[in-house]
mmCIF file of the C-alpha atoms, coordinates in Angstrom:
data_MODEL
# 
_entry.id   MODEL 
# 
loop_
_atom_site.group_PDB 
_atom_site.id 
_atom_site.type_symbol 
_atom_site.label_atom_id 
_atom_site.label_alt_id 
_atom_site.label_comp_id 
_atom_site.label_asym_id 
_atom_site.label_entity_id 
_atom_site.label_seq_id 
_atom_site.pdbx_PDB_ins_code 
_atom_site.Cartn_x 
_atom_site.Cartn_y 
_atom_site.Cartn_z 
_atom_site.occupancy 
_atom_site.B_iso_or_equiv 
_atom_site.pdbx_formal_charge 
_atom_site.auth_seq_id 
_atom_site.auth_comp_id 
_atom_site.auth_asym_id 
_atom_site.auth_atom_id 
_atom_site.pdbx_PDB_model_num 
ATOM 1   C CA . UNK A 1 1   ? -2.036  -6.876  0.561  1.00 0.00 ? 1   UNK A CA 1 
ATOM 2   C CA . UNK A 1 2   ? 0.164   -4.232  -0.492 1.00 0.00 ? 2   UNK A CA 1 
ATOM 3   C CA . UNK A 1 3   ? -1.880  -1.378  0.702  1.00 0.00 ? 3   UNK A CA 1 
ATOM 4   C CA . UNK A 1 4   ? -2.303  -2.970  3.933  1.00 0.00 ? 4   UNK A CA 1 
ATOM 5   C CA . UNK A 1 5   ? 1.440   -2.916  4.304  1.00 0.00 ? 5   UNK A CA 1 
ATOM 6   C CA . UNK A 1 6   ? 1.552   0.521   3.279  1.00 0.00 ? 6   UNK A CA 1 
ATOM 7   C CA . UNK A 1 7   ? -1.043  1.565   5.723  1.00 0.00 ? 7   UNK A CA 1 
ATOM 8   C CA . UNK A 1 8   ? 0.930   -0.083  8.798  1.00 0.00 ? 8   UNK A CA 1 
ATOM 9   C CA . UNK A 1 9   ? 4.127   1.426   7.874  1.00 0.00 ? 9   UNK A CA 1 
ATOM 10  C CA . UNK A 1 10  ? 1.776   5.175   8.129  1.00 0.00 ? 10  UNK A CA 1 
ATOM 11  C CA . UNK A 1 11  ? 0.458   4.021   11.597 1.00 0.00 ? 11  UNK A CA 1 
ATOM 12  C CA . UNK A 1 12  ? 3.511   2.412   12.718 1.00 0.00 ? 12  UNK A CA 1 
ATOM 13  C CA . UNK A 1 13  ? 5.918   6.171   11.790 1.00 0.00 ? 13  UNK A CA 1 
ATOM 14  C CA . UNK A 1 14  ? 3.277   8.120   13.227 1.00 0.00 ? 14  UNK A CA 1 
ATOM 15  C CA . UNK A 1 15  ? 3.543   6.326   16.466 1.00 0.00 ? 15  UNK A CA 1 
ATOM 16  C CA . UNK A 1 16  ? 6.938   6.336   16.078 1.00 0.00 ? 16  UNK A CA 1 
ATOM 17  C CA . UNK A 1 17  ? 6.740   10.204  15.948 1.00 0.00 ? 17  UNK A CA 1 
ATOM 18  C CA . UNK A 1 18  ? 4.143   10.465  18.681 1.00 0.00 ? 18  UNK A CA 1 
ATOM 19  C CA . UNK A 1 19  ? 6.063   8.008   21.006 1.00 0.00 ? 19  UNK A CA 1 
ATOM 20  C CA . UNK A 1 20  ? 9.573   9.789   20.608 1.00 0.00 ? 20  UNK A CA 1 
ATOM 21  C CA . UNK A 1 21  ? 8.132   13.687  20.841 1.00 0.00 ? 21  UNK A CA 1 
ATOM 22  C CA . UNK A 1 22  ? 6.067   13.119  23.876 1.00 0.00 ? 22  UNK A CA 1 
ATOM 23  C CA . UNK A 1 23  ? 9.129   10.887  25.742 1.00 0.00 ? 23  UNK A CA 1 
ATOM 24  C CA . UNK A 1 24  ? 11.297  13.456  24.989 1.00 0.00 ? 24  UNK A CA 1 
ATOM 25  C CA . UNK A 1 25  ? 9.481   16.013  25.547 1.00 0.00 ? 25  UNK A CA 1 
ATOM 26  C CA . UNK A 1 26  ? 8.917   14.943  29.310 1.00 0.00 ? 26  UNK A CA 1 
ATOM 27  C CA . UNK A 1 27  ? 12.679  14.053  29.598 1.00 0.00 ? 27  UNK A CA 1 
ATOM 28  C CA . UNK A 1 28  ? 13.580  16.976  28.932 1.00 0.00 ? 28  UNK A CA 1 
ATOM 29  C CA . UNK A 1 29  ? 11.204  19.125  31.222 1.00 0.00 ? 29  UNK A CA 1 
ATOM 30  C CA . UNK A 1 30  ? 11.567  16.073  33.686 1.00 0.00 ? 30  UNK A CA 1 
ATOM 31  C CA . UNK A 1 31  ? 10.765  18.661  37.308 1.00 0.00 ? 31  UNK A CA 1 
ATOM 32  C CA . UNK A 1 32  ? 8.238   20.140  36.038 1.00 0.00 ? 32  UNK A CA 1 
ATOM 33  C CA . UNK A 1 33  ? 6.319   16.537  34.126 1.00 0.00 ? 33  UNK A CA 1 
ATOM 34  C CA . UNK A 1 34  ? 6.769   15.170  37.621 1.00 0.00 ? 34  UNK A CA 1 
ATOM 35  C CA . UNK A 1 35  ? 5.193   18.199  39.823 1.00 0.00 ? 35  UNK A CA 1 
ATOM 36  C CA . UNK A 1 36  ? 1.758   17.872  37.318 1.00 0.00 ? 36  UNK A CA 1 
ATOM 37  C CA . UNK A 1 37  ? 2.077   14.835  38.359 1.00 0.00 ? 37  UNK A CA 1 
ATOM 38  C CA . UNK A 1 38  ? 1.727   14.436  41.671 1.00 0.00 ? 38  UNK A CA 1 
ATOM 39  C CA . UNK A 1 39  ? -1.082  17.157  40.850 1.00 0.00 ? 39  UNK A CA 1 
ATOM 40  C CA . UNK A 1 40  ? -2.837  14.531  39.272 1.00 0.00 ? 40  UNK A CA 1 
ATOM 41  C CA . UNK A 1 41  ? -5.789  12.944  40.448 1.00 0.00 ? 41  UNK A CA 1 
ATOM 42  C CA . UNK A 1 42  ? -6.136  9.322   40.818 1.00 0.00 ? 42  UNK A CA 1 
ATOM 43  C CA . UNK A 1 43  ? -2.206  8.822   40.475 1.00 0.00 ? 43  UNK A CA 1 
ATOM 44  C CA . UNK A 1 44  ? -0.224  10.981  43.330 1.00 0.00 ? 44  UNK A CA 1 
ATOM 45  C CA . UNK A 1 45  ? 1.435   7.970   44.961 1.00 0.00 ? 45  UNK A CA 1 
ATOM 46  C CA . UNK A 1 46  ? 2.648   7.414   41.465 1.00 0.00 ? 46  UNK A CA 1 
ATOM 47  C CA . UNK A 1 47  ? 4.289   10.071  40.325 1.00 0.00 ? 47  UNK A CA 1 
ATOM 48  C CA . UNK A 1 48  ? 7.885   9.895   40.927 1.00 0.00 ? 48  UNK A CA 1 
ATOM 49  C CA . UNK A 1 49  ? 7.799   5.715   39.498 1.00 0.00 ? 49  UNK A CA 1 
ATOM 50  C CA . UNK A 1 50  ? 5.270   7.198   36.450 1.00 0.00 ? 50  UNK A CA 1 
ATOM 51  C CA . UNK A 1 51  ? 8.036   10.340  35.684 1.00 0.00 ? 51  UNK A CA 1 
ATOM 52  C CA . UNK A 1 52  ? 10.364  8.104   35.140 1.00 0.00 ? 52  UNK A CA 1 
ATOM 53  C CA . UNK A 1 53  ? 9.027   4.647   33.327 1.00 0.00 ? 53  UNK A CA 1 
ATOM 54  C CA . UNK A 1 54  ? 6.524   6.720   31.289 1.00 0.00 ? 54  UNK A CA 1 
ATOM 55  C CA . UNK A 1 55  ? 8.874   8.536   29.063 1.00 0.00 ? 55  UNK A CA 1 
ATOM 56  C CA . UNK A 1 56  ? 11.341  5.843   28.644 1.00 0.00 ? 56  UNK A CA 1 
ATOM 57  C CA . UNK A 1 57  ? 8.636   3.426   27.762 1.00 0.00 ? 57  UNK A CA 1 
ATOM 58  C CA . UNK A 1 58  ? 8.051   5.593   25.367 1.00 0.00 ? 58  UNK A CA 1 
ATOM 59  C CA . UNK A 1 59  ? 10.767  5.428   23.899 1.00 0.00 ? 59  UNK A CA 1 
ATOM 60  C CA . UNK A 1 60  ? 11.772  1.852   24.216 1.00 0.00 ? 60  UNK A CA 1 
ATOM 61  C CA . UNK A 1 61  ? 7.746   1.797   22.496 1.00 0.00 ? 61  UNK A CA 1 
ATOM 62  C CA . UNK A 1 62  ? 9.237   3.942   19.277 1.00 0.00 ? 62  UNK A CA 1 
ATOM 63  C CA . UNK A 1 63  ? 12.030  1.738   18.996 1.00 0.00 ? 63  UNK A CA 1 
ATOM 64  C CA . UNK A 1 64  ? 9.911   -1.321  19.084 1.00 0.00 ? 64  UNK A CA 1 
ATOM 65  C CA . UNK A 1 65  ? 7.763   0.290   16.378 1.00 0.00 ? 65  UNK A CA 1 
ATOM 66  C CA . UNK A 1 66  ? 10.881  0.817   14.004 1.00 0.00 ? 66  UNK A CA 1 
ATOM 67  C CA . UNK A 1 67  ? 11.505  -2.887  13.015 1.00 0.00 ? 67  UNK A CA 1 
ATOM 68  C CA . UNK A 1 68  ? 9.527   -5.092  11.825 1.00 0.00 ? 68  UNK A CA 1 
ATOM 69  C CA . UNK A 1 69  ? 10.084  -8.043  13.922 1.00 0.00 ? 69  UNK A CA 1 
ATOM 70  C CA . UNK A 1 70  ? 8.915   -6.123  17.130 1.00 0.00 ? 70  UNK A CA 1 
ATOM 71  C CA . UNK A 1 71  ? 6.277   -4.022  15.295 1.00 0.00 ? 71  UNK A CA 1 
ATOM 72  C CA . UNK A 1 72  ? 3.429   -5.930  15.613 1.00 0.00 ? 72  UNK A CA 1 
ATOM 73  C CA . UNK A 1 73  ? 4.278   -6.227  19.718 1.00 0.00 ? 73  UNK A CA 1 
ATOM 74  C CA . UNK A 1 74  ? 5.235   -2.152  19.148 1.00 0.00 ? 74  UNK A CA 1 
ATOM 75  C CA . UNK A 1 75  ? 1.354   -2.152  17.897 1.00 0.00 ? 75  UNK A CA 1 
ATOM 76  C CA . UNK A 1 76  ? -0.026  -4.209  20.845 1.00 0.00 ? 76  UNK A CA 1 
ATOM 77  C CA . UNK A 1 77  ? 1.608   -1.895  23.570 1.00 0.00 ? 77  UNK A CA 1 
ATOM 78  C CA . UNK A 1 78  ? 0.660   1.139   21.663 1.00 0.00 ? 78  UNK A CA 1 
ATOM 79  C CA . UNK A 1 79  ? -2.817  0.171   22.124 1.00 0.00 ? 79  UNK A CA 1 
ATOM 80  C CA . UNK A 1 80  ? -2.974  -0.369  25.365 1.00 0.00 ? 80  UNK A CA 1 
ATOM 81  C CA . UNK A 1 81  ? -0.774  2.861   26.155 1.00 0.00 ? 81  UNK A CA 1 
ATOM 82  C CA . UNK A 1 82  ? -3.083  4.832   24.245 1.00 0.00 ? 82  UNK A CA 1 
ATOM 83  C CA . UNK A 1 83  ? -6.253  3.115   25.571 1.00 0.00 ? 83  UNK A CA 1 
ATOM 84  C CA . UNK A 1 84  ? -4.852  3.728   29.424 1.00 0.00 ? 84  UNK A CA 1 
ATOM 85  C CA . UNK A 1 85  ? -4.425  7.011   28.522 1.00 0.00 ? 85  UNK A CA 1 
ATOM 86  C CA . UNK A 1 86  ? -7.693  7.747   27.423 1.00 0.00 ? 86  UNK A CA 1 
ATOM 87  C CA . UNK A 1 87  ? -9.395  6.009   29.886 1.00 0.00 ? 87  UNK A CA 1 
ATOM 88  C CA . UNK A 1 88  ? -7.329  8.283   32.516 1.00 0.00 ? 88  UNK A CA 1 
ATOM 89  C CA . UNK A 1 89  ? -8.834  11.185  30.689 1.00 0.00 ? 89  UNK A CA 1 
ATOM 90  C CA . UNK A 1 90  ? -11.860 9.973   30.644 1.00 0.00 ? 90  UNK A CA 1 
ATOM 91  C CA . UNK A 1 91  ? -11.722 9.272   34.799 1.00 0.00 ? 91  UNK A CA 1 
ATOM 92  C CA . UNK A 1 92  ? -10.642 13.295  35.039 1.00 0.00 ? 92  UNK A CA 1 
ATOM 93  C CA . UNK A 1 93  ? -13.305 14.542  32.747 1.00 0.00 ? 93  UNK A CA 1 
ATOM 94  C CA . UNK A 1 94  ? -16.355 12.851  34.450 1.00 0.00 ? 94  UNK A CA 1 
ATOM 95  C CA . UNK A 1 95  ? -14.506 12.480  38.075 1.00 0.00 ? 95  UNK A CA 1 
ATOM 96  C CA . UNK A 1 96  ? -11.903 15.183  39.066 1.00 0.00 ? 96  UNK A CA 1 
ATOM 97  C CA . UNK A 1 97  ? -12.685 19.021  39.927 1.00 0.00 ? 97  UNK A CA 1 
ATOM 98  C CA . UNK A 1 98  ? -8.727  19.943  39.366 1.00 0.00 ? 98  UNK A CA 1 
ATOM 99  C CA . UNK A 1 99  ? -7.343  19.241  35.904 1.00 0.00 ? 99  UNK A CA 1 
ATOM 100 C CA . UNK A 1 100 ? -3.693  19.643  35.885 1.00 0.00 ? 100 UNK A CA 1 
ATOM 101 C CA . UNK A 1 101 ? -1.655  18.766  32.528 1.00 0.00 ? 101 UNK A CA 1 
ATOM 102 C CA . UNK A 1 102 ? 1.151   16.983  32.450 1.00 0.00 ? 102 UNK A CA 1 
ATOM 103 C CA . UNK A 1 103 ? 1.393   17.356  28.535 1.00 0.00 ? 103 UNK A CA 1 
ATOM 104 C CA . UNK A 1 104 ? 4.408   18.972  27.238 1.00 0.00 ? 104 UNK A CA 1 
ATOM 105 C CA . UNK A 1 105 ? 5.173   21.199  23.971 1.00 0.00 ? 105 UNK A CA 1 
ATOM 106 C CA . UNK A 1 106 ? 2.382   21.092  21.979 1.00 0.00 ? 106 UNK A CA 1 
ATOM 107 C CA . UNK A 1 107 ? 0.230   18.680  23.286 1.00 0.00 ? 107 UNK A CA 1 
ATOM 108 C CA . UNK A 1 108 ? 0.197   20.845  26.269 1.00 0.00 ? 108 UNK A CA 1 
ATOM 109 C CA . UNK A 1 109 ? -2.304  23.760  24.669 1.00 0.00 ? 109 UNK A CA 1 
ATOM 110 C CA . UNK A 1 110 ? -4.811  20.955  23.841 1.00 0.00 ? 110 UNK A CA 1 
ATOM 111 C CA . UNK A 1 111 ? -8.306  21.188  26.156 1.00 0.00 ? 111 UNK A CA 1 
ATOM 112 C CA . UNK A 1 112 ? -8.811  17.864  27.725 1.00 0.00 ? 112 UNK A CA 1 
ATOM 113 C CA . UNK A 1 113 ? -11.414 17.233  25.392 1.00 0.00 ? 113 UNK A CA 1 
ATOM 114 C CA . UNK A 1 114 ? -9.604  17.702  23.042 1.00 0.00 ? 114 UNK A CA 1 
ATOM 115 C CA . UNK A 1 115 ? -7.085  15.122  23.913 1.00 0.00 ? 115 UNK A CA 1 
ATOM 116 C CA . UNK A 1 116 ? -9.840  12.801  24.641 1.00 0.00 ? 116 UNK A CA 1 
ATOM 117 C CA . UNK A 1 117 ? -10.401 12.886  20.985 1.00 0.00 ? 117 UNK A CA 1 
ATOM 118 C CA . UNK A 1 118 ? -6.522  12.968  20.084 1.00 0.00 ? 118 UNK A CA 1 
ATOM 119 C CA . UNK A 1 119 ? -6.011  9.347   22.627 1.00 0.00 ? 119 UNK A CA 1 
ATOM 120 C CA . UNK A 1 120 ? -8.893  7.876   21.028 1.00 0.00 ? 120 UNK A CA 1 
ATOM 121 C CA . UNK A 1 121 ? -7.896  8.852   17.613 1.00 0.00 ? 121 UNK A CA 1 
ATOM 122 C CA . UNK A 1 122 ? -4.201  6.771   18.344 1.00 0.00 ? 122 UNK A CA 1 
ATOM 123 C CA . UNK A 1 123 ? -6.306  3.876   20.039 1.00 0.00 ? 123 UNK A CA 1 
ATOM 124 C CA . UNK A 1 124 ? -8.244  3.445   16.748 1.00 0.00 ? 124 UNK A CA 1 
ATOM 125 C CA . UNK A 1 125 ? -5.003  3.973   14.942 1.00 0.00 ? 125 UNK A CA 1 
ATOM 126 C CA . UNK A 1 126 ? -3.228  1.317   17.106 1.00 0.00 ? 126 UNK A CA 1 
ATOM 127 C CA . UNK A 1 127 ? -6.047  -1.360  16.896 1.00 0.00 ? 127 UNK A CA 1 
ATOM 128 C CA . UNK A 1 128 ? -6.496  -0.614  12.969 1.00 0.00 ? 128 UNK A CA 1 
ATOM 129 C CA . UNK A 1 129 ? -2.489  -1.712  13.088 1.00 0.00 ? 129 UNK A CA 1 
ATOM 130 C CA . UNK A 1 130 ? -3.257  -4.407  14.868 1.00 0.00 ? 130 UNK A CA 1 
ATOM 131 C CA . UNK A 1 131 ? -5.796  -5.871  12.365 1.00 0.00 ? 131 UNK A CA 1 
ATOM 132 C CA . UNK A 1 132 ? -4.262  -5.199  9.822  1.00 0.00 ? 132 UNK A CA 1 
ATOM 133 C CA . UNK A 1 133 ? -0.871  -6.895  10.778 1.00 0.00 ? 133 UNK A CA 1 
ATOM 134 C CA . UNK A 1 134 ? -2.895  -10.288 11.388 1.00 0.00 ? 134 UNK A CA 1 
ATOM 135 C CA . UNK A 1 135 ? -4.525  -9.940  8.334  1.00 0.00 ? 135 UNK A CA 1 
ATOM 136 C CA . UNK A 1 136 ? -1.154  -9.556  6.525  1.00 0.00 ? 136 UNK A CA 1 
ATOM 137 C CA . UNK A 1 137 ? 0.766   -12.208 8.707  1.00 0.00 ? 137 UNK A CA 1 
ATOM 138 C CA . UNK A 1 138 ? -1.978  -14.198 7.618  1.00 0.00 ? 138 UNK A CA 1 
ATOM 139 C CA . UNK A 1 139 ? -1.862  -13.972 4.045  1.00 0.00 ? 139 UNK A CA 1 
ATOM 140 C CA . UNK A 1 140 ? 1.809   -14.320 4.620  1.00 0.00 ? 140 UNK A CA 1 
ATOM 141 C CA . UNK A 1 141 ? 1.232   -17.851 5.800  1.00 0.00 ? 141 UNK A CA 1 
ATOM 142 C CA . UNK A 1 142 ? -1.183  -19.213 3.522  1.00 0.00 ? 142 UNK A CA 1 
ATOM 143 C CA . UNK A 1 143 ? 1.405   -18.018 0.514  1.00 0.00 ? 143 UNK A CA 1 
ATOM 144 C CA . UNK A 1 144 ? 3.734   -20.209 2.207  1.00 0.00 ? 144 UNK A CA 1 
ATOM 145 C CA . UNK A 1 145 ? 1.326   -22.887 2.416  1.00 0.00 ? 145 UNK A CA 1 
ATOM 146 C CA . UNK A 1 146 ? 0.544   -22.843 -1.129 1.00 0.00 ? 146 UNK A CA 1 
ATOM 147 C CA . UNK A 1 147 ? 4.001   -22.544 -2.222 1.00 0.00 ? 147 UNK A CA 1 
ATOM 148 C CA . UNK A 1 148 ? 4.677   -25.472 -0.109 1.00 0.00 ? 148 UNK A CA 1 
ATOM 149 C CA . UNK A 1 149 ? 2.392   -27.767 -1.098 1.00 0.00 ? 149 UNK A CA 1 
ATOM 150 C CA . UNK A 1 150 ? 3.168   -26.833 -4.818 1.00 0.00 ? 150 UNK A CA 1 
ATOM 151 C CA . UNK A 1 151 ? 6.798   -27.868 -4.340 1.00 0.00 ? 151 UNK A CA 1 
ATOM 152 C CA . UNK A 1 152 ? 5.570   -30.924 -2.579 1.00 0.00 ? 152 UNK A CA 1 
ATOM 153 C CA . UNK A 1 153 ? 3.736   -31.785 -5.748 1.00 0.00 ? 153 UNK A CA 1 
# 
């Protein structure tokens, strides 16, 4: 159980770290995030609602992920972020001609392949979480159990 723990801490601070660097990152170059995209494929009408309530849902996302009350939601949303996100780069691999980025810093020199594989490496990550935060609210609750009926006795 303690491993477990351990290992959604790791995913929940690198999440934490993705969430905040890529938010900020598109805050900060907010013109130029919001010009790739209305380049974008699939989600020109979009653009100026997605500049803004992408990065601060990422954000908001990070924060979520820093206590534990709201990580396991934090986990949840992560997933389907991440899984949204690959799907759209799966659409633009197999359906667009034009592949404009709207990655910043150093996301921005990945290929799109390679971010295919970066997305679906976080949507694992995320869903690992996931699991693994049921399994340990689970054993949570049976310790109770037991330690309630033991009292009871």
């Amino acid at each position: 159980m303690k491993i477990s723990k351990i290992i959604i801490e790791l995913i929940a601070a690198l999440l934490i770290v993705l969430w905040i660097y890529t938010g900020l990152n598109k805050m900060m170059d907010y013109s130029t995030f919001k010009t790739q995209l209305g380049r974008s494929p699939f989600i020109q009408s979009l653009a100026g609602f997605i500049a803004i309530a992408l990065p601060v849902g990422e954000i908001i996302l990070a924060s979520l992920l820093v206590f534990k009350k709201t990580r396991k939601l934090g986990l949840y949303l992560s997933f389907g972020l991440m899984f949204l996100f690959t799907g759209y780069i799966w659409l633009m691999l197999n359906y667009a001609y034009d592949l404009p980025c709207s990655c910043g810093g150093v996301l921005a020199k990945l290929s799109w392949g390679d971010h295919l594989i970066f997305n679906s490496g976080f949507t694992i990550l995320s869903l690992i979480g996931i699991i693994l935060s049921e399994i340990y609210q689970t054993a949570l609750l049976r310790k109770e159990r037991i330690l309630e009926t033991k009292v009871q006795l």
